[in-house]
Structures are given as structure tokens and as C-alpha cells.
CSV table of N, CA and C in Angstrom, one decimal:
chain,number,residue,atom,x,y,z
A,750,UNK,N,-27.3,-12.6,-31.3
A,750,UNK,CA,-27.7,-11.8,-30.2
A,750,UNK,C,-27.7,-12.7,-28.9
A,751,UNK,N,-27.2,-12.2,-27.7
A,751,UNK,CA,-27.3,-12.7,-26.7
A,751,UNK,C,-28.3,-12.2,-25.4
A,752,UNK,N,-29.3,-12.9,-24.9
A,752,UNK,CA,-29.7,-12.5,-23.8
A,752,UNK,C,-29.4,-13.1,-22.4
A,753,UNK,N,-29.0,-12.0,-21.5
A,753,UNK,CA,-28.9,-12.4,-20.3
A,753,UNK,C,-29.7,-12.4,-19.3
A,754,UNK,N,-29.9,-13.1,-18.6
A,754,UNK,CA,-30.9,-13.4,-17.9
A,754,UNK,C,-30.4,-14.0,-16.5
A,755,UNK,N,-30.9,-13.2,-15.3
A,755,UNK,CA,-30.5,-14.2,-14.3
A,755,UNK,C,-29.8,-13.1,-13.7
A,756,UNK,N,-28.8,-13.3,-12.4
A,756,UNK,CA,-28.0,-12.4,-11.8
A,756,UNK,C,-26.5,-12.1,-12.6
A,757,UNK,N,-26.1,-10.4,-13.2
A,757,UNK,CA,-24.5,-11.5,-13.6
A,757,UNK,C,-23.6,-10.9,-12.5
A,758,UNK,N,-22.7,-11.9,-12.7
A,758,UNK,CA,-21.7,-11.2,-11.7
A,758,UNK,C,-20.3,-10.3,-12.2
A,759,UNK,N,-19.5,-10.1,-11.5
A,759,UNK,CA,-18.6,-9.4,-12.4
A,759,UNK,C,-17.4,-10.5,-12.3
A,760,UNK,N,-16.6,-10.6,-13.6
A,760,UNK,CA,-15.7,-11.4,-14.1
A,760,UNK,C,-14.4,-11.3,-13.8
A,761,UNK,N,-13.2,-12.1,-13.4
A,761,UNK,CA,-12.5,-11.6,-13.1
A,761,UNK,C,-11.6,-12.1,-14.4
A,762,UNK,N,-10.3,-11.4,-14.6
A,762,UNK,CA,-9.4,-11.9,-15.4
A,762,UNK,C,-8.0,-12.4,-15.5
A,763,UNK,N,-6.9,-13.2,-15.6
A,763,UNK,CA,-5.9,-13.3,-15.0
A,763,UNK,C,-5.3,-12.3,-16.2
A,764,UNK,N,-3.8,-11.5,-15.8
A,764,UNK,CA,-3.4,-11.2,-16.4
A,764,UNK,C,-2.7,-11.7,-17.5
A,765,UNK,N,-2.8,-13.0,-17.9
A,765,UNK,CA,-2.6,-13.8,-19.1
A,765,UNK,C,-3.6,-13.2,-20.0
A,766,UNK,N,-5.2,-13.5,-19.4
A,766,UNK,CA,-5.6,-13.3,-20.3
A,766,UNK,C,-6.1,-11.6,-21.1
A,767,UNK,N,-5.8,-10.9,-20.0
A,767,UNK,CA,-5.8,-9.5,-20.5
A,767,UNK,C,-4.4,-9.3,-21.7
A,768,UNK,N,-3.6,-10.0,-21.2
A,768,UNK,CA,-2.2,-9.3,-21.9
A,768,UNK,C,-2.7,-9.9,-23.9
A,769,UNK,N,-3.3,-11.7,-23.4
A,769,UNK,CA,-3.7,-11.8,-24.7
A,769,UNK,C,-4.4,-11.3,-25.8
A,770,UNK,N,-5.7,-10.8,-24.9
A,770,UNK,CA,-6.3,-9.7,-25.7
A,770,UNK,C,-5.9,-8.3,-26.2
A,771,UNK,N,-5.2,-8.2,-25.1
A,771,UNK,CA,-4.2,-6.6,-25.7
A,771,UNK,C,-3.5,-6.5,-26.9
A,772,UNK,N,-2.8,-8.0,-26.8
A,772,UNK,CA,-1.8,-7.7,-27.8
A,772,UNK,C,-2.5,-8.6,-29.3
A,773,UNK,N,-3.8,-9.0,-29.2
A,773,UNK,CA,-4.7,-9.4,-30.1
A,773,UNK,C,-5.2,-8.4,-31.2
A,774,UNK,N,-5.0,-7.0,-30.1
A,774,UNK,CA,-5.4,-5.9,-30.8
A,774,UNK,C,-4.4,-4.9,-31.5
A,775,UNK,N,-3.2,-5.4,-31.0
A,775,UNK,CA,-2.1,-4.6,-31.4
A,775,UNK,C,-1.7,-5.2,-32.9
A,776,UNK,N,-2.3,-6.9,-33.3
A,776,UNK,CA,-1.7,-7.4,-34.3
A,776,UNK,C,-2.5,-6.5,-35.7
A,777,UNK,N,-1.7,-6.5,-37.0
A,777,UNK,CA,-2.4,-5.8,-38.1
A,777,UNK,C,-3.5,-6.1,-38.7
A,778,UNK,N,-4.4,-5.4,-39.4
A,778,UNK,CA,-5.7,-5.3,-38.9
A,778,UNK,C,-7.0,-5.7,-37.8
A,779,UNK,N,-6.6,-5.5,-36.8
A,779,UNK,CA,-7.8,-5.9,-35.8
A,779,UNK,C,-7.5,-4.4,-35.3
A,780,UNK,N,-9.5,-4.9,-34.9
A,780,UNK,CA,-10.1,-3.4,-34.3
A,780,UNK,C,-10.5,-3.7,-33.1
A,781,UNK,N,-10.4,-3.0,-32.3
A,781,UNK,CA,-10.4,-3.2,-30.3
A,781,UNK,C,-12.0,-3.9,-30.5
A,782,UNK,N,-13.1,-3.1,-31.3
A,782,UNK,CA,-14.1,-3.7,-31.1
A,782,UNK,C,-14.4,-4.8,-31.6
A,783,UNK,N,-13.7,-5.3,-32.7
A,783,UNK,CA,-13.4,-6.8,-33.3
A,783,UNK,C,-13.1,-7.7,-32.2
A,784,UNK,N,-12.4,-7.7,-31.4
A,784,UNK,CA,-11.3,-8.7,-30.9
A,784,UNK,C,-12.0,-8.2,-29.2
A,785,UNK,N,-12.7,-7.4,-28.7
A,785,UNK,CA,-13.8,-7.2,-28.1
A,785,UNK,C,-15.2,-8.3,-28.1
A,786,UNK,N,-15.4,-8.3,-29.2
A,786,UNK,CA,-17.1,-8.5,-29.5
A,786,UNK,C,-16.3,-10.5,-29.7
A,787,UNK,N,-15.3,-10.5,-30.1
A,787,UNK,CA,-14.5,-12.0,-30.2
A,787,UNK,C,-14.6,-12.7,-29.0
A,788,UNK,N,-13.9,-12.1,-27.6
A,788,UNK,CA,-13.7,-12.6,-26.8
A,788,UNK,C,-14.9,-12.2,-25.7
A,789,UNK,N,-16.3,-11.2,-26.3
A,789,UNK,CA,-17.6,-11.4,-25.4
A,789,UNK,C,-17.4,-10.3,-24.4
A,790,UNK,N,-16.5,-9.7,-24.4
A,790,UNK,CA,-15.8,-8.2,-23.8
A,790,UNK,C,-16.6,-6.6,-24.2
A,791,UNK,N,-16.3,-6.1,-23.5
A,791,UNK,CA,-16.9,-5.0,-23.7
A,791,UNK,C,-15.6,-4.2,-24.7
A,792,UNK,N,-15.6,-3.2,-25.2
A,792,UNK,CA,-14.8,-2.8,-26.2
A,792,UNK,C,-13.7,-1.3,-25.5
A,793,UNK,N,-15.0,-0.6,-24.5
A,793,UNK,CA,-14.6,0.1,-23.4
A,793,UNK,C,-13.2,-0.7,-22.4
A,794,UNK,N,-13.5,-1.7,-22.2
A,794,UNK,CA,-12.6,-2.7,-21.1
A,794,UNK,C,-11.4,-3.2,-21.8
A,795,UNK,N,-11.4,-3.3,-23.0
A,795,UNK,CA,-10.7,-3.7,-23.9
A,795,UNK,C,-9.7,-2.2,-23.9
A,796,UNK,N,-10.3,-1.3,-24.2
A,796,UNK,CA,-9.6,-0.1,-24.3
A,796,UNK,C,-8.7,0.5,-23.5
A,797,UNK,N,-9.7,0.0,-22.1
A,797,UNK,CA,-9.0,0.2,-20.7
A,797,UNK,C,-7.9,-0.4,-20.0
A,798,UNK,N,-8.0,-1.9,-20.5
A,798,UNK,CA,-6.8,-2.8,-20.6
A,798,UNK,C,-5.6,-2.2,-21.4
A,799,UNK,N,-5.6,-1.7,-22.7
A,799,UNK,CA,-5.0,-1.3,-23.7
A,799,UNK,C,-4.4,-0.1,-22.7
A,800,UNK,N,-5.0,1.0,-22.2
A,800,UNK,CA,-4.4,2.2,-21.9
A,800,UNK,C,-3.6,1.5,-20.7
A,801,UNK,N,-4.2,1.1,-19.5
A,801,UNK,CA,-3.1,0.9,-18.6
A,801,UNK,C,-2.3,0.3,-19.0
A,802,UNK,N,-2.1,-0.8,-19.8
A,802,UNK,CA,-0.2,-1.5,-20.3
A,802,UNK,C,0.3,-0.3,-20.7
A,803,UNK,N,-0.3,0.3,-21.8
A,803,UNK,CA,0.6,1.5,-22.4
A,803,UNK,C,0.7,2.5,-21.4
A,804,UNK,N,0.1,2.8,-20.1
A,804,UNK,CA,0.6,4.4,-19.3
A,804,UNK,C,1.7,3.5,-18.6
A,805,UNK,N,1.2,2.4,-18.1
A,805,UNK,CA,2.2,1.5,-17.0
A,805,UNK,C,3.6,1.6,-17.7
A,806,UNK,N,4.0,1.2,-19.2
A,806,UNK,CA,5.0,0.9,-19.8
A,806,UNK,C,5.6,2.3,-20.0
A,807,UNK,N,4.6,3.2,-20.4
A,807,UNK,CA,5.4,4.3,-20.1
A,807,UNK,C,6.0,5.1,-19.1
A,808,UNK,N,5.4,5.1,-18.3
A,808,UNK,CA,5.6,5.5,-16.9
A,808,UNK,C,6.7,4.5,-16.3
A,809,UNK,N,7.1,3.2,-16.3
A,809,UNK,CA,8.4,2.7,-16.3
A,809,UNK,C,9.6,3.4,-16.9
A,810,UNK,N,9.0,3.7,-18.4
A,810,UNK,CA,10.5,4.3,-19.3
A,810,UNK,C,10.8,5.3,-18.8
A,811,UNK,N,9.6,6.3,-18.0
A,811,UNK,CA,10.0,7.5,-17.8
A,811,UNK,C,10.7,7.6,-16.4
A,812,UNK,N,10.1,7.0,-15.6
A,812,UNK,CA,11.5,6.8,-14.3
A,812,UNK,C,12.4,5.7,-14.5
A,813,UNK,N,12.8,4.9,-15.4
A,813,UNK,CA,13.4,3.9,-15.9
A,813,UNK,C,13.2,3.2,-15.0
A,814,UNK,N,12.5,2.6,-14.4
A,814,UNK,CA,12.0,2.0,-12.8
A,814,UNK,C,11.4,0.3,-13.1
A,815,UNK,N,10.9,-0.5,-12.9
A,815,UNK,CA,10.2,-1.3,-12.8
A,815,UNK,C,8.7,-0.7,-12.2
A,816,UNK,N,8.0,-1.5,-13.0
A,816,UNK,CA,6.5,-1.2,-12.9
A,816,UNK,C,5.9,-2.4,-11.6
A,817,UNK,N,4.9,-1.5,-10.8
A,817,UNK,CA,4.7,-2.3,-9.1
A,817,UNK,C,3.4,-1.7,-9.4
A,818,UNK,N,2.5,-3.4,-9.3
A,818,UNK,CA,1.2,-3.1,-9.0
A,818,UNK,C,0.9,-2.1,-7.7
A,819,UNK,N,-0.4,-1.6,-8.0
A,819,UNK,CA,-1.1,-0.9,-7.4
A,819,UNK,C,-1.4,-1.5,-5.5
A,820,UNK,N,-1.4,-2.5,-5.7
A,820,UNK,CA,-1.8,-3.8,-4.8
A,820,UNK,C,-0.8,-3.6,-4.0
A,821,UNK,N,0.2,-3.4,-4.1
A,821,UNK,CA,1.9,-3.8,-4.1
A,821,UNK,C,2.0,-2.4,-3.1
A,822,UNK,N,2.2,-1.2,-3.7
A,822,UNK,CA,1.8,-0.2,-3.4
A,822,UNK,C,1.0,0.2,-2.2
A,823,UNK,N,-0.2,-0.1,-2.1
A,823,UNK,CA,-1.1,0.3,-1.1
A,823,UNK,C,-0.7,-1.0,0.0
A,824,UNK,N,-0.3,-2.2,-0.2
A,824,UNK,CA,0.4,-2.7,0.9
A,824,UNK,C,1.3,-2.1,1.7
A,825,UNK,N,2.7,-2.0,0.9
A,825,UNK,CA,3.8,-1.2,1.4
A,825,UNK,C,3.3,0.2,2.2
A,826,UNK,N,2.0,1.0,1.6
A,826,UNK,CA,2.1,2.4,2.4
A,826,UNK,C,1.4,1.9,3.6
A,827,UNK,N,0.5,0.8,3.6
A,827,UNK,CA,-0.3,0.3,4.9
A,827,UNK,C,1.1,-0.3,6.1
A,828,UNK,N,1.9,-1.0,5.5
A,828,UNK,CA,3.3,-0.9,6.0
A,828,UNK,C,4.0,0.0,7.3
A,829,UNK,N,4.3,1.0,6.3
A,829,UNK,CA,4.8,2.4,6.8
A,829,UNK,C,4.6,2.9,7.5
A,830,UNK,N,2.6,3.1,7.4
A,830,UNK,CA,1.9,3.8,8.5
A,830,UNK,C,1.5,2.9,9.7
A,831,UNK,N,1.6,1.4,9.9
A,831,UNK,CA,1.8,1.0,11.0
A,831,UNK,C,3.5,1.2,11.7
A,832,UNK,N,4.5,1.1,10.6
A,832,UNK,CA,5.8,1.7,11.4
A,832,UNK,C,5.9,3.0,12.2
A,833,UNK,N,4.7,4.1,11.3
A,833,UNK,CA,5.1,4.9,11.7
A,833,UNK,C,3.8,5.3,13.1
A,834,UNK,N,3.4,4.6,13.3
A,834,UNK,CA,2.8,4.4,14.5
A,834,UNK,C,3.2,4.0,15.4
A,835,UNK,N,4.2,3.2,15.4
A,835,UNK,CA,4.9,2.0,16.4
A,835,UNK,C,5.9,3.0,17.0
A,836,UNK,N,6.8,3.7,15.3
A,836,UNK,CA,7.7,4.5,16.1
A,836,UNK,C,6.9,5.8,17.1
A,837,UNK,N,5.7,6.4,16.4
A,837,UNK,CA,5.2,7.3,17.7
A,837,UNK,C,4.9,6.7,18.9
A,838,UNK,N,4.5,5.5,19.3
A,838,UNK,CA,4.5,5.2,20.8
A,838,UNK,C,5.7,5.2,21.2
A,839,UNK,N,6.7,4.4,20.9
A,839,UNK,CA,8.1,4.8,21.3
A,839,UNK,C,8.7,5.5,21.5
A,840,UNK,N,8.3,6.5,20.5
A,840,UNK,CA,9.2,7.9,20.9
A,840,UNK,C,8.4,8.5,22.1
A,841,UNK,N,7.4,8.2,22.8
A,841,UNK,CA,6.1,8.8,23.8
A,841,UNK,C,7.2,8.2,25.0
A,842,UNK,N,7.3,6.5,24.6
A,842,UNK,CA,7.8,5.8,25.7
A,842,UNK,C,8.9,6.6,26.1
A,843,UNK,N,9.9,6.8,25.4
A,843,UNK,CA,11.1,7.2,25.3
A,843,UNK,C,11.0,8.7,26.1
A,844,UNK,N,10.1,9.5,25.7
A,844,UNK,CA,10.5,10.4,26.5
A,844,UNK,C,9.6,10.7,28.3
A,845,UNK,N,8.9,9.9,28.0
A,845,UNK,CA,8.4,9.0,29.8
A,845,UNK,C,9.5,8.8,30.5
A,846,UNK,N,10.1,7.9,29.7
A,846,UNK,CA,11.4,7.4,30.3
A,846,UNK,C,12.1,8.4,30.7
A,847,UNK,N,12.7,9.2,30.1
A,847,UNK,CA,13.2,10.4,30.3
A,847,UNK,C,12.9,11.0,31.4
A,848,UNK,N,11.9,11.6,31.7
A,848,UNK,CA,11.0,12.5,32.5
A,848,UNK,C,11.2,12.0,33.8
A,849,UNK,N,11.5,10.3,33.8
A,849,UNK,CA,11.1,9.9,34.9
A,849,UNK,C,12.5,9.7,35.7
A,850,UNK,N,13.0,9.3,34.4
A,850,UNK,CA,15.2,8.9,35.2
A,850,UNK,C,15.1,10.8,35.4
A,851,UNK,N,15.0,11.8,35.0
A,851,UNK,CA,15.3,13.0,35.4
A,851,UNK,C,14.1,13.5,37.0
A,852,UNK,N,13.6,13.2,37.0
A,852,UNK,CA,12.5,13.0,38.8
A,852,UNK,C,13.8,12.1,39.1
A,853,UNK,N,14.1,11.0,39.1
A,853,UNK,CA,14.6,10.5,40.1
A,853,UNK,C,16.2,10.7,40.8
A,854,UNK,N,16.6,11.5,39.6
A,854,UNK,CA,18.2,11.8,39.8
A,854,UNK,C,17.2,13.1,40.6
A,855,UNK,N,16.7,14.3,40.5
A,855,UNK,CA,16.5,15.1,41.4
A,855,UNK,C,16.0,14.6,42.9
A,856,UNK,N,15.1,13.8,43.0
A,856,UNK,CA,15.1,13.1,44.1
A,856,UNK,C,16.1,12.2,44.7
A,857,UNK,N,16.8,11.2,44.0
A,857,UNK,CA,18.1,10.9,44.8
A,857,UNK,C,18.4,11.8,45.7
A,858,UNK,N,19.7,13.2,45.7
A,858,UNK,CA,20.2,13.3,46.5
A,858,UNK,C,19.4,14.0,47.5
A,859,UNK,N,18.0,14.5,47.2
A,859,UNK,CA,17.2,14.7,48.3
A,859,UNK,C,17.3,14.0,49.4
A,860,UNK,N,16.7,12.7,49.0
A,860,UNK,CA,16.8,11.4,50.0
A,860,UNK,C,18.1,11.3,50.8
A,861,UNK,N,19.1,10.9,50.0
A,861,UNK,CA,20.6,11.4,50.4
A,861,UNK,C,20.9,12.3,51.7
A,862,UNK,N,20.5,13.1,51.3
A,862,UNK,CA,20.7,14.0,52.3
A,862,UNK,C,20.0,13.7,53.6
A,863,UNK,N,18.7,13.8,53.4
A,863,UNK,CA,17.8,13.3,54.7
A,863,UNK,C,18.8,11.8,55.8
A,864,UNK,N,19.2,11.0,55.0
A,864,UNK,CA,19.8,10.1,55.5
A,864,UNK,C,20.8,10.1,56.1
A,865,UNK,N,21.5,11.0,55.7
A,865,UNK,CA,22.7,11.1,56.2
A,865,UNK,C,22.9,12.5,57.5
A,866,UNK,N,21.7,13.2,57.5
A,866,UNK,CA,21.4,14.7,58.0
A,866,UNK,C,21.4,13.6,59.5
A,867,UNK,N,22.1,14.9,60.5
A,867,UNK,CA,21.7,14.0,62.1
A,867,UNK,C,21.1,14.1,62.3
A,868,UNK,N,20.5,13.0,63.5
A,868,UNK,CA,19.5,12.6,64.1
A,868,UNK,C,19.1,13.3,65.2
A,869,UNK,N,18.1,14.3,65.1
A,869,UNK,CA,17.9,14.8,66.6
A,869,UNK,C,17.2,14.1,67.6
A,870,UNK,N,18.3,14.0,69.1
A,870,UNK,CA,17.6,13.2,70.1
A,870,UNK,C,17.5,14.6,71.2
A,871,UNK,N,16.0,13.9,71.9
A,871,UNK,CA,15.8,14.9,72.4
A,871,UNK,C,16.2,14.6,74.0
């Protein structure tokens, strides 16, 4: 029996060592809580390791895709939504622009005209 004592923190794991444990469990006779209570793991975490390889691996076969962390993922969409920010000022800019070359072609020949109209002397 173990007691813990003191602050714990939470553990982190490399995926080396998850994959070892997973497939620790996959070999003939071991039980997730076996090979759990082995490595000082919870048997729940063990299971949860176990499910995501297997939904991840499936979910590959099923769009025949390569499997892209989560991490990976929420990067790229943070990506996107600053592109697609950048392109909405631009398109703002763009149609400023617009608004403004169309004022000044109507103004042009206003001016035009005034300049060239005769000069009344009195």
C-alpha cells in the first residue's frame, strides 16, 4: 500500500511511454488493471490511452487520412481565423479605396471644368 502525502502534481507522459503501456496490454494474458497497478497508473487512464489509439486508428482507416494531433489542429484553425481576419480588413481597405478613386473621378471633371470655364472681368 502506498501513501501519499504532500502536494501531487499531475504527471505528464511522453508518447513512448503511453504507446508502451498500451501495447503492454494488448500482449496475451495481461489485464489493463494488471499492467495499470505495474506501472503505478490508474486503470481508468490506462483505458483512456487504450481508447484514443484505437478511435485515432480507426478514424484514420475510415477517412484513409493520416492521423493529426489535436494540438496540430487547434493551431492550424487559430491560423485561419487570423487569415481570415486580415483578409476582412482588406477587403474594408479595398472597398475605401474604391469609394474614394470613385469621389475623385466625379470630382475631377468638376474641377476641369471650373478651370477652363471664362474668367469674368468686370
Amino acid at each position: 500500500m502506498e501513501v501519499i502525502t504532500g502536494v501531487a502534481r499531475r504527471r505528464r507522459f511522453t508518447t513512448e511511454q503511453k504507446l508502451l503501456v498500451v501495447n503492454e496490454t494488448l500482449q496475451p494474458g495481461m489485464s489493463i488493471s494488471y499492467v495499470a497497478r505495474r506501472h503505478g497508473l490508474s486503470p481508468s487512464l490506462v483505458f483512456r490511452w487504450r481508447r484514443l489509439m484505437s478511435e485515432g486508428g480507426k478514424e484514420a482507416v475510415r477517412a484513409d487520412e493520416d492521423v493529426v494531433a489535436a494540438s496540430e489542429v487547434r493551431r492550424l484553425e487559430e491560423r485561419v481565423r487570423d487569415l481570415e481576419r486580415m483578409l476582412g480588413r482588406k477587403t474594408l481597405e479595398v472597398e475605401i479605396l474604391k469609394e474614394a478613386l470613385d469621389l475623385a473621378r466625379v470630382k475631377k471633371p468638376t474641377l476641369l471644368s471650373r478651370s477652363h470655364a471664362p474668367e469674368d472681368t468686370p
